[in-house]
Amino acid sequence: MSIGGEVAADAVEAGDVVIVMARPGYGPVLRVVDTTVDLGLRPDAAPVLITEGAIDRFSPSRCTVVAPHTLIGLDDWLVPAAALVNGRSITRQWAAGRTRYVQFEMEQHDMVVADGLRIATLRQGQGLCRRLLAEGPALEALRDQVLRRLPALEAAGLLPRPV
């Protein structure tokens, strides 16, 4: 989200000032990295679809598509989106063709809000703004927390009931 309000990620430009989450306040975007990936050549880069409300009651605020390597801020962790895939509320979107990803580089590693999700920026310099969590019991606890949201998502009509 920028100072002027919510804007699409691909409308953000270098020099724009955005709200950051790792430290309270605002920060300038140093560089916008726009990458197009041929999924026929890189199927591992297939997007991750996060259903509205999959993380918690308010996030994401609508169905959101991110790159599988996108780091999402959950509690005190940064978790790769692909590590949260559960086949129901968070799924891989396997497809052929090309897909486009947009990332922001900031003066220091931080998080911006996208559709109510805390999304890590690219890092400038050393260190992540939170600890990386890609495996282990803490990740399983977060995955279980996401799975506990499934009945509420089904009741709200955001997910089909399992067959």
Short mmCIF file of N, CA and C in Angstrom, two decimals:
data_model
loop_
_atom_site.label_atom_id
_atom_site.label_comp_id
_atom_site.label_asym_id
_atom_site.label_seq_id
_atom_site.Cartn_x
_atom_site.Cartn_y
_atom_site.Cartn_z
N MET A 1 0.85 -1.17 0.00
CA MET A 1 0.00 0.00 0.00
C MET A 1 0.91 1.24 0.00
N SER A 2 0.58 2.18 -0.83
CA SER A 2 1.37 3.41 -0.89
C SER A 2 0.71 4.48 -0.04
N ILE A 3 1.42 5.58 0.14
CA ILE A 3 0.89 6.69 0.93
C ILE A 3 -0.42 7.18 0.35
N GLY A 4 -0.54 7.14 -0.97
CA GLY A 4 -1.75 7.60 -1.64
C GLY A 4 -2.89 6.61 -1.59
N GLY A 5 -2.69 5.43 -0.99
CA GLY A 5 -3.73 4.41 -0.92
C GLY A 5 -3.29 3.16 -1.66
N GLU A 6 -4.15 2.18 -1.66
CA GLU A 6 -3.83 0.90 -2.28
C GLU A 6 -3.73 1.06 -3.80
N VAL A 7 -2.66 0.48 -4.35
CA VAL A 7 -2.47 0.47 -5.80
C VAL A 7 -2.01 -0.92 -6.22
N ALA A 8 -2.22 -1.26 -7.47
CA ALA A 8 -1.75 -2.54 -7.99
C ALA A 8 -0.23 -2.58 -7.96
N ALA A 9 0.32 -3.75 -7.69
CA ALA A 9 1.77 -3.89 -7.60
C ALA A 9 2.47 -3.42 -8.87
N ASP A 10 1.87 -3.70 -10.02
CA ASP A 10 2.54 -3.30 -11.26
C ASP A 10 2.40 -1.81 -11.57
N ALA A 11 1.70 -1.07 -10.71
CA ALA A 11 1.61 0.38 -10.87
C ALA A 11 2.64 1.11 -10.01
N VAL A 12 3.32 0.38 -9.11
CA VAL A 12 4.33 0.97 -8.24
C VAL A 12 5.61 1.17 -9.05
N GLU A 13 6.27 2.29 -8.82
CA GLU A 13 7.52 2.61 -9.53
C GLU A 13 8.61 2.92 -8.53
N ALA A 14 9.86 2.80 -8.98
CA ALA A 14 10.99 3.19 -8.14
C ALA A 14 10.79 4.63 -7.69
N GLY A 15 11.04 4.89 -6.41
CA GLY A 15 10.85 6.22 -5.85
C GLY A 15 9.53 6.39 -5.12
N ASP A 16 8.55 5.53 -5.44
CA ASP A 16 7.27 5.60 -4.70
C ASP A 16 7.52 5.25 -3.24
N VAL A 17 6.76 5.87 -2.37
CA VAL A 17 6.88 5.60 -0.94
C VAL A 17 5.71 4.71 -0.54
N VAL A 18 6.02 3.60 0.14
CA VAL A 18 5.00 2.63 0.53
C VAL A 18 5.03 2.40 2.03
N ILE A 19 3.92 1.92 2.55
CA ILE A 19 3.85 1.54 3.96
C ILE A 19 4.63 0.25 4.13
N VAL A 20 5.45 0.18 5.18
CA VAL A 20 6.22 -1.03 5.47
C VAL A 20 5.79 -1.59 6.82
N MET A 21 6.02 -2.89 7.01
CA MET A 21 5.50 -3.57 8.18
C MET A 21 6.57 -4.08 9.14
N ALA A 22 7.78 -4.35 8.68
CA ALA A 22 8.80 -4.90 9.57
C ALA A 22 9.23 -3.86 10.59
N ARG A 23 9.19 -2.63 10.19
CA ARG A 23 9.45 -1.51 11.09
C ARG A 23 8.33 -0.51 10.80
N PRO A 24 7.76 0.09 11.80
CA PRO A 24 6.63 0.98 11.53
C PRO A 24 7.04 2.17 10.66
N GLY A 25 6.22 2.47 9.70
CA GLY A 25 6.47 3.66 8.91
C GLY A 25 6.35 3.45 7.42
N TYR A 26 7.14 4.21 6.72
CA TYR A 26 7.11 4.23 5.26
C TYR A 26 8.53 4.07 4.73
N GLY A 27 8.64 3.63 3.49
CA GLY A 27 9.95 3.50 2.88
C GLY A 27 9.85 3.66 1.38
N PRO A 28 10.90 4.18 0.76
CA PRO A 28 10.89 4.33 -0.70
C PRO A 28 11.26 3.02 -1.39
N VAL A 29 10.60 2.75 -2.49
CA VAL A 29 10.94 1.60 -3.32
C VAL A 29 12.17 1.99 -4.13
N LEU A 30 13.24 1.22 -3.98
CA LEU A 30 14.46 1.52 -4.74
C LEU A 30 14.37 1.04 -6.18
N ARG A 31 13.76 -0.15 -6.33
CA ARG A 31 13.72 -0.74 -7.66
C ARG A 31 12.53 -1.69 -7.72
N VAL A 32 11.87 -1.72 -8.86
CA VAL A 32 10.80 -2.67 -9.10
C VAL A 32 11.36 -3.73 -10.04
N VAL A 33 11.30 -4.97 -9.61
CA VAL A 33 11.81 -6.08 -10.40
C VAL A 33 10.62 -6.78 -11.03
N ASP A 34 10.55 -6.74 -12.34
CA ASP A 34 9.45 -7.30 -13.11
C ASP A 34 10.01 -8.51 -13.86
N THR A 35 9.54 -9.71 -13.51
CA THR A 35 10.08 -10.93 -14.09
C THR A 35 8.97 -11.72 -14.78
N THR A 36 9.22 -12.14 -16.01
CA THR A 36 8.30 -13.01 -16.72
C THR A 36 8.95 -14.39 -16.80
N VAL A 37 8.16 -15.40 -16.43
CA VAL A 37 8.68 -16.78 -16.39
C VAL A 37 7.88 -17.64 -17.36
N ASP A 38 8.58 -18.43 -18.16
CA ASP A 38 7.95 -19.41 -19.04
C ASP A 38 7.74 -20.68 -18.22
N LEU A 39 6.48 -20.96 -17.87
CA LEU A 39 6.18 -22.11 -17.01
C LEU A 39 6.43 -23.44 -17.71
N GLY A 40 6.50 -23.43 -19.04
CA GLY A 40 6.86 -24.65 -19.76
C GLY A 40 8.30 -25.04 -19.49
N LEU A 41 9.15 -24.04 -19.30
CA LEU A 41 10.55 -24.28 -18.99
C LEU A 41 10.81 -24.35 -17.49
N ARG A 42 9.98 -23.65 -16.70
CA ARG A 42 10.16 -23.58 -15.24
C ARG A 42 8.85 -23.91 -14.52
N PRO A 43 8.40 -25.17 -14.58
CA PRO A 43 7.16 -25.52 -13.90
C PRO A 43 7.23 -25.29 -12.39
N ASP A 44 8.43 -25.30 -11.82
CA ASP A 44 8.60 -25.05 -10.38
C ASP A 44 8.22 -23.62 -10.01
N ALA A 45 8.09 -22.74 -11.01
CA ALA A 45 7.74 -21.34 -10.76
C ALA A 45 6.23 -21.10 -10.86
N ALA A 46 5.45 -22.19 -10.95
CA ALA A 46 3.99 -22.05 -11.05
C ALA A 46 3.45 -21.25 -9.86
N PRO A 47 2.54 -20.32 -10.12
CA PRO A 47 2.01 -19.45 -9.06
C PRO A 47 1.28 -20.20 -7.96
N VAL A 48 1.17 -19.54 -6.82
CA VAL A 48 0.42 -20.04 -5.67
C VAL A 48 -0.80 -19.13 -5.52
N LEU A 49 -1.98 -19.74 -5.48
CA LEU A 49 -3.23 -19.02 -5.27
C LEU A 49 -3.63 -19.15 -3.81
N ILE A 50 -3.78 -18.02 -3.14
CA ILE A 50 -4.20 -18.00 -1.73
C ILE A 50 -5.63 -17.47 -1.69
N THR A 51 -6.55 -18.32 -1.28
CA THR A 51 -7.96 -17.96 -1.24
C THR A 51 -8.22 -16.87 -0.21
N GLU A 52 -9.15 -16.00 -0.54
CA GLU A 52 -9.58 -14.95 0.41
C GLU A 52 -9.84 -15.55 1.78
N GLY A 53 -9.23 -14.98 2.82
CA GLY A 53 -9.44 -15.44 4.19
C GLY A 53 -8.69 -16.70 4.57
N ALA A 54 -7.82 -17.20 3.72
CA ALA A 54 -7.12 -18.46 4.00
C ALA A 54 -6.17 -18.37 5.18
N ILE A 55 -5.52 -17.22 5.38
CA ILE A 55 -4.52 -17.08 6.44
C ILE A 55 -5.21 -16.75 7.77
N ASP A 56 -6.08 -15.77 7.74
CA ASP A 56 -6.90 -15.43 8.89
C ASP A 56 -8.16 -14.76 8.38
N ARG A 57 -8.99 -14.32 9.27
CA ARG A 57 -10.29 -13.77 8.87
C ARG A 57 -10.17 -12.62 7.87
N PHE A 58 -9.06 -11.89 7.93
CA PHE A 58 -8.92 -10.70 7.09
C PHE A 58 -7.85 -10.80 6.00
N SER A 59 -7.12 -11.91 5.96
CA SER A 59 -6.06 -11.96 4.95
C SER A 59 -5.96 -13.33 4.30
N PRO A 60 -5.78 -13.31 2.99
CA PRO A 60 -5.84 -12.08 2.20
C PRO A 60 -7.27 -11.56 2.10
N SER A 61 -7.36 -10.31 1.72
CA SER A 61 -8.67 -9.66 1.63
C SER A 61 -9.41 -10.03 0.35
N ARG A 62 -8.73 -10.70 -0.56
CA ARG A 62 -9.32 -11.26 -1.79
C ARG A 62 -8.38 -12.36 -2.25
N CYS A 63 -8.83 -13.19 -3.17
CA CYS A 63 -7.95 -14.24 -3.69
C CYS A 63 -6.71 -13.57 -4.28
N THR A 64 -5.56 -14.09 -3.93
CA THR A 64 -4.29 -13.46 -4.29
C THR A 64 -3.34 -14.49 -4.87
N VAL A 65 -2.66 -14.12 -5.94
CA VAL A 65 -1.69 -15.00 -6.59
C VAL A 65 -0.29 -14.44 -6.35
N VAL A 66 0.61 -15.31 -5.89
CA VAL A 66 2.00 -14.91 -5.64
C VAL A 66 2.94 -15.96 -6.23
N ALA A 67 4.19 -15.58 -6.36
CA ALA A 67 5.22 -16.52 -6.79
C ALA A 67 5.46 -17.54 -5.68
N PRO A 68 5.85 -18.76 -6.00
CA PRO A 68 6.04 -19.77 -4.96
C PRO A 68 7.13 -19.42 -3.96
N HIS A 69 8.11 -18.64 -4.38
CA HIS A 69 9.21 -18.26 -3.49
C HIS A 69 8.91 -16.99 -2.68
N THR A 70 7.74 -16.39 -2.90
CA THR A 70 7.37 -15.19 -2.16
C THR A 70 7.35 -15.50 -0.67
N LEU A 71 8.00 -14.65 0.12
CA LEU A 71 8.02 -14.84 1.56
C LEU A 71 6.87 -14.07 2.18
N ILE A 72 6.03 -14.79 2.91
CA ILE A 72 4.86 -14.22 3.55
C ILE A 72 5.13 -14.09 5.04
N GLY A 73 4.84 -12.92 5.60
CA GLY A 73 5.03 -12.70 7.03
C GLY A 73 3.89 -13.29 7.83
N LEU A 74 4.21 -14.31 8.63
CA LEU A 74 3.23 -14.95 9.51
C LEU A 74 3.83 -15.01 10.90
N ASP A 75 3.14 -14.42 11.86
CA ASP A 75 3.66 -14.33 13.22
C ASP A 75 5.05 -13.70 13.16
N ASP A 76 6.05 -14.35 13.70
CA ASP A 76 7.41 -13.80 13.69
C ASP A 76 8.28 -14.43 12.61
N TRP A 77 7.66 -15.00 11.61
CA TRP A 77 8.38 -15.75 10.58
C TRP A 77 8.15 -15.18 9.19
N LEU A 78 9.05 -15.55 8.28
CA LEU A 78 8.83 -15.39 6.84
C LEU A 78 8.75 -16.80 6.27
N VAL A 79 7.63 -17.09 5.61
CA VAL A 79 7.37 -18.44 5.11
C VAL A 79 7.20 -18.38 3.60
N PRO A 80 7.93 -19.23 2.84
CA PRO A 80 7.72 -19.28 1.39
C PRO A 80 6.28 -19.71 1.10
N ALA A 81 5.64 -19.05 0.16
CA ALA A 81 4.25 -19.36 -0.17
C ALA A 81 4.08 -20.83 -0.51
N ALA A 82 5.01 -21.41 -1.24
CA ALA A 82 4.90 -22.82 -1.63
C ALA A 82 4.85 -23.75 -0.42
N ALA A 83 5.44 -23.35 0.71
CA ALA A 83 5.44 -24.18 1.91
C ALA A 83 4.07 -24.20 2.59
N LEU A 84 3.18 -23.30 2.20
CA LEU A 84 1.84 -23.23 2.80
C LEU A 84 0.78 -23.94 1.97
N VAL A 85 1.16 -24.44 0.79
CA VAL A 85 0.19 -25.09 -0.10
C VAL A 85 -0.44 -26.27 0.62
N ASN A 86 -1.79 -26.30 0.60
CA ASN A 86 -2.51 -27.39 1.25
C ASN A 86 -3.50 -28.08 0.32
N GLY A 87 -3.57 -27.64 -0.93
CA GLY A 87 -4.45 -28.27 -1.89
C GLY A 87 -5.90 -27.84 -1.80
N ARG A 88 -6.25 -27.01 -0.85
CA ARG A 88 -7.63 -26.54 -0.70
C ARG A 88 -7.69 -25.02 -0.73
N SER A 89 -7.21 -24.37 0.33
CA SER A 89 -7.30 -22.90 0.40
C SER A 89 -6.05 -22.23 -0.15
N ILE A 90 -4.98 -23.00 -0.26
CA ILE A 90 -3.74 -22.49 -0.86
C ILE A 90 -3.26 -23.55 -1.83
N THR A 91 -3.27 -23.19 -3.13
CA THR A 91 -3.00 -24.18 -4.17
C THR A 91 -1.97 -23.68 -5.18
N ARG A 92 -1.31 -24.61 -5.83
CA ARG A 92 -0.45 -24.27 -6.95
C ARG A 92 -1.32 -24.18 -8.19
N GLN A 93 -1.02 -23.24 -9.05
CA GLN A 93 -1.77 -23.03 -10.28
C GLN A 93 -0.93 -23.54 -11.45
N TRP A 94 -0.91 -24.86 -11.62
CA TRP A 94 -0.11 -25.48 -12.66
C TRP A 94 -0.68 -25.10 -14.01
N ALA A 95 0.14 -24.57 -14.88
CA ALA A 95 -0.30 -24.14 -16.20
C ALA A 95 0.91 -24.02 -17.11
N ALA A 96 0.62 -23.93 -18.38
CA ALA A 96 1.67 -23.65 -19.35
C ALA A 96 1.62 -22.17 -19.67
N GLY A 97 2.54 -21.72 -20.46
CA GLY A 97 2.55 -20.31 -20.84
C GLY A 97 3.47 -19.50 -19.96
N ARG A 98 3.24 -18.22 -19.98
CA ARG A 98 4.10 -17.30 -19.22
C ARG A 98 3.32 -16.68 -18.08
N THR A 99 4.04 -16.38 -17.01
CA THR A 99 3.45 -15.65 -15.89
C THR A 99 4.41 -14.54 -15.49
N ARG A 100 3.87 -13.52 -14.91
CA ARG A 100 4.66 -12.33 -14.56
C ARG A 100 4.60 -12.11 -13.06
N TYR A 101 5.77 -11.85 -12.46
CA TYR A 101 5.87 -11.55 -11.05
C TYR A 101 6.51 -10.18 -10.87
N VAL A 102 6.03 -9.43 -9.88
CA VAL A 102 6.57 -8.10 -9.57
C VAL A 102 7.04 -8.12 -8.12
N GLN A 103 8.26 -7.65 -7.87
CA GLN A 103 8.80 -7.54 -6.52
C GLN A 103 9.41 -6.16 -6.34
N PHE A 104 9.50 -5.74 -5.06
CA PHE A 104 10.08 -4.45 -4.75
C PHE A 104 11.36 -4.63 -3.98
N GLU A 105 12.35 -3.82 -4.32
CA GLU A 105 13.58 -3.78 -3.54
C GLU A 105 13.56 -2.49 -2.72
N MET A 106 13.85 -2.64 -1.42
CA MET A 106 13.84 -1.51 -0.50
C MET A 106 15.25 -1.28 0.03
N GLU A 107 15.44 -0.19 0.77
CA GLU A 107 16.75 0.10 1.36
C GLU A 107 17.18 -1.01 2.31
N GLN A 108 16.23 -1.58 3.03
CA GLN A 108 16.52 -2.71 3.90
C GLN A 108 15.40 -3.71 3.72
N HIS A 109 15.65 -4.94 4.12
CA HIS A 109 14.62 -5.96 3.95
C HIS A 109 13.41 -5.59 4.80
N ASP A 110 12.23 -5.69 4.21
CA ASP A 110 11.02 -5.26 4.89
C ASP A 110 9.84 -6.05 4.36
N MET A 111 8.65 -5.66 4.77
CA MET A 111 7.41 -6.25 4.27
C MET A 111 6.46 -5.14 3.86
N VAL A 112 5.73 -5.39 2.79
CA VAL A 112 4.66 -4.50 2.35
C VAL A 112 3.35 -5.28 2.45
N VAL A 113 2.25 -4.58 2.44
CA VAL A 113 0.95 -5.24 2.51
C VAL A 113 0.39 -5.35 1.09
N ALA A 114 0.01 -6.57 0.73
CA ALA A 114 -0.63 -6.82 -0.57
C ALA A 114 -1.89 -7.65 -0.30
N ASP A 115 -3.03 -7.09 -0.55
CA ASP A 115 -4.31 -7.76 -0.31
C ASP A 115 -4.42 -8.26 1.12
N GLY A 116 -3.86 -7.50 2.06
CA GLY A 116 -3.93 -7.87 3.46
C GLY A 116 -2.85 -8.83 3.92
N LEU A 117 -2.02 -9.31 3.00
CA LEU A 117 -0.90 -10.19 3.35
C LEU A 117 0.36 -9.36 3.54
N ARG A 118 1.18 -9.76 4.50
CA ARG A 118 2.50 -9.14 4.64
C ARG A 118 3.45 -9.90 3.72
N ILE A 119 3.96 -9.20 2.72
CA ILE A 119 4.83 -9.80 1.70
C ILE A 119 6.22 -9.19 1.84
N ALA A 120 7.24 -10.05 1.93
CA ALA A 120 8.61 -9.57 2.07
C ALA A 120 9.09 -8.94 0.77
N THR A 121 9.83 -7.87 0.92
CA THR A 121 10.46 -7.22 -0.23
C THR A 121 11.78 -7.93 -0.52
N LEU A 122 12.38 -7.56 -1.63
CA LEU A 122 13.74 -8.04 -1.89
C LEU A 122 14.66 -7.34 -0.93
N ARG A 123 15.71 -7.98 -0.55
CA ARG A 123 16.57 -7.37 0.45
C ARG A 123 17.73 -6.62 -0.19
N GLN A 124 18.02 -5.52 0.40
CA GLN A 124 19.17 -4.70 0.05
C GLN A 124 20.12 -4.86 1.23
N GLY A 125 21.31 -5.31 1.00
CA GLY A 125 22.24 -5.51 2.12
C GLY A 125 22.04 -6.86 2.77
N GLN A 126 22.35 -6.95 4.04
CA GLN A 126 22.37 -8.22 4.76
C GLN A 126 21.11 -8.43 5.60
N GLY A 127 20.73 -9.68 5.74
CA GLY A 127 19.73 -10.09 6.69
C GLY A 127 18.29 -9.90 6.28
N LEU A 128 17.46 -10.82 6.74
CA LEU A 128 16.02 -10.76 6.54
C LEU A 128 15.38 -10.01 7.71
N CYS A 129 14.21 -9.47 7.50
CA CYS A 129 13.53 -8.72 8.56
C CYS A 129 12.89 -9.65 9.60
N ARG A 130 12.70 -10.89 9.28
CA ARG A 130 12.19 -11.92 10.19
C ARG A 130 12.96 -13.21 9.90
N ARG A 131 12.81 -14.18 10.80
CA ARG A 131 13.46 -15.47 10.58
C ARG A 131 12.73 -16.25 9.48
N LEU A 132 13.50 -16.95 8.67
CA LEU A 132 12.95 -17.77 7.60
C LEU A 132 12.47 -19.10 8.17
N LEU A 133 11.29 -19.53 7.77
CA LEU A 133 10.73 -20.80 8.22
C LEU A 133 10.30 -21.59 6.99
N ALA A 134 11.04 -22.65 6.67
CA ALA A 134 10.72 -23.43 5.48
C ALA A 134 10.45 -24.90 5.80
N GLU A 135 10.69 -25.31 7.06
CA GLU A 135 10.42 -26.70 7.45
C GLU A 135 10.40 -26.79 8.96
N GLY A 136 9.95 -27.94 9.45
CA GLY A 136 10.00 -28.21 10.88
C GLY A 136 8.68 -28.02 11.60
N PRO A 137 8.69 -28.24 12.92
CA PRO A 137 7.47 -28.19 13.72
C PRO A 137 6.77 -26.83 13.72
N ALA A 138 7.51 -25.76 13.71
CA ALA A 138 6.88 -24.43 13.70
C ALA A 138 6.10 -24.22 12.40
N LEU A 139 6.65 -24.69 11.27
CA LEU A 139 5.93 -24.59 10.00
C LEU A 139 4.67 -25.46 10.05
N GLU A 140 4.78 -26.65 10.58
CA GLU A 140 3.61 -27.53 10.68
C GLU A 140 2.52 -26.88 11.53
N ALA A 141 2.89 -26.19 12.59
CA ALA A 141 1.91 -25.49 13.43
C ALA A 141 1.20 -24.39 12.63
N LEU A 142 1.95 -23.64 11.82
CA LEU A 142 1.33 -22.61 10.98
C LEU A 142 0.42 -23.24 9.92
N ARG A 143 0.87 -24.33 9.33
CA ARG A 143 0.04 -25.03 8.33
C ARG A 143 -1.26 -25.53 8.98
N ASP A 144 -1.17 -26.05 10.20
CA ASP A 144 -2.37 -26.51 10.92
C ASP A 144 -3.31 -25.34 11.19
N GLN A 145 -2.75 -24.19 11.53
CA GLN A 145 -3.55 -22.99 11.77
C GLN A 145 -4.32 -22.62 10.51
N VAL A 146 -3.68 -22.71 9.36
CA VAL A 146 -4.34 -22.41 8.08
C VAL A 146 -5.42 -23.46 7.79
N LEU A 147 -5.13 -24.72 8.06
CA LEU A 147 -6.12 -25.78 7.82
C LEU A 147 -7.36 -25.61 8.70
N ARG A 148 -7.20 -25.10 9.90
CA ARG A 148 -8.35 -24.88 10.79
C ARG A 148 -9.30 -23.82 10.22
N ARG A 149 -8.86 -23.04 9.25
CA ARG A 149 -9.71 -22.02 8.61
C ARG A 149 -10.64 -22.64 7.57
N LEU A 150 -10.39 -23.88 7.12
CA LEU A 150 -11.16 -24.47 6.03
C LEU A 150 -12.67 -24.50 6.29
N PRO A 151 -13.16 -24.94 7.45
CA PRO A 151 -14.62 -24.93 7.65
C PRO A 151 -15.25 -23.54 7.51
N ALA A 152 -14.58 -22.52 7.99
CA ALA A 152 -15.12 -21.16 7.86
C ALA A 152 -15.14 -20.73 6.40
N LEU A 153 -14.12 -21.10 5.64
CA LEU A 153 -14.08 -20.75 4.21
C LEU A 153 -15.17 -21.49 3.45
N GLU A 154 -15.39 -22.75 3.79
CA GLU A 154 -16.47 -23.53 3.15
C GLU A 154 -17.82 -22.91 3.48
N ALA A 155 -18.03 -22.56 4.75
CA ALA A 155 -19.31 -21.98 5.18
C ALA A 155 -19.58 -20.65 4.48
N ALA A 156 -18.52 -19.89 4.21
CA ALA A 156 -18.66 -18.59 3.53
C ALA A 156 -18.79 -18.73 2.02
N GLY A 157 -18.72 -19.97 1.52
CA GLY A 157 -18.82 -20.18 0.08
C GLY A 157 -17.55 -19.85 -0.69
N LEU A 158 -16.45 -19.73 0.02
CA LEU A 158 -15.17 -19.40 -0.64
C LEU A 158 -14.45 -20.64 -1.13
N LEU A 159 -14.83 -21.80 -0.62
CA LEU A 159 -14.24 -23.08 -1.04
C LEU A 159 -15.36 -24.09 -1.26
N PRO A 160 -15.22 -24.93 -2.26
CA PRO A 160 -16.20 -26.01 -2.37
C PRO A 160 -15.96 -27.01 -1.25
N ARG A 161 -17.01 -27.66 -0.83
CA ARG A 161 -16.87 -28.71 0.18
C ARG A 161 -16.15 -29.90 -0.46
N PRO A 162 -15.31 -30.60 0.33
CA PRO A 162 -14.59 -31.74 -0.24
C PRO A 162 -15.57 -32.84 -0.68
N VAL A 163 -15.19 -33.57 -1.71
CA VAL A 163 -16.05 -34.63 -2.26
C VAL A 163 -15.85 -35.90 -1.50
#
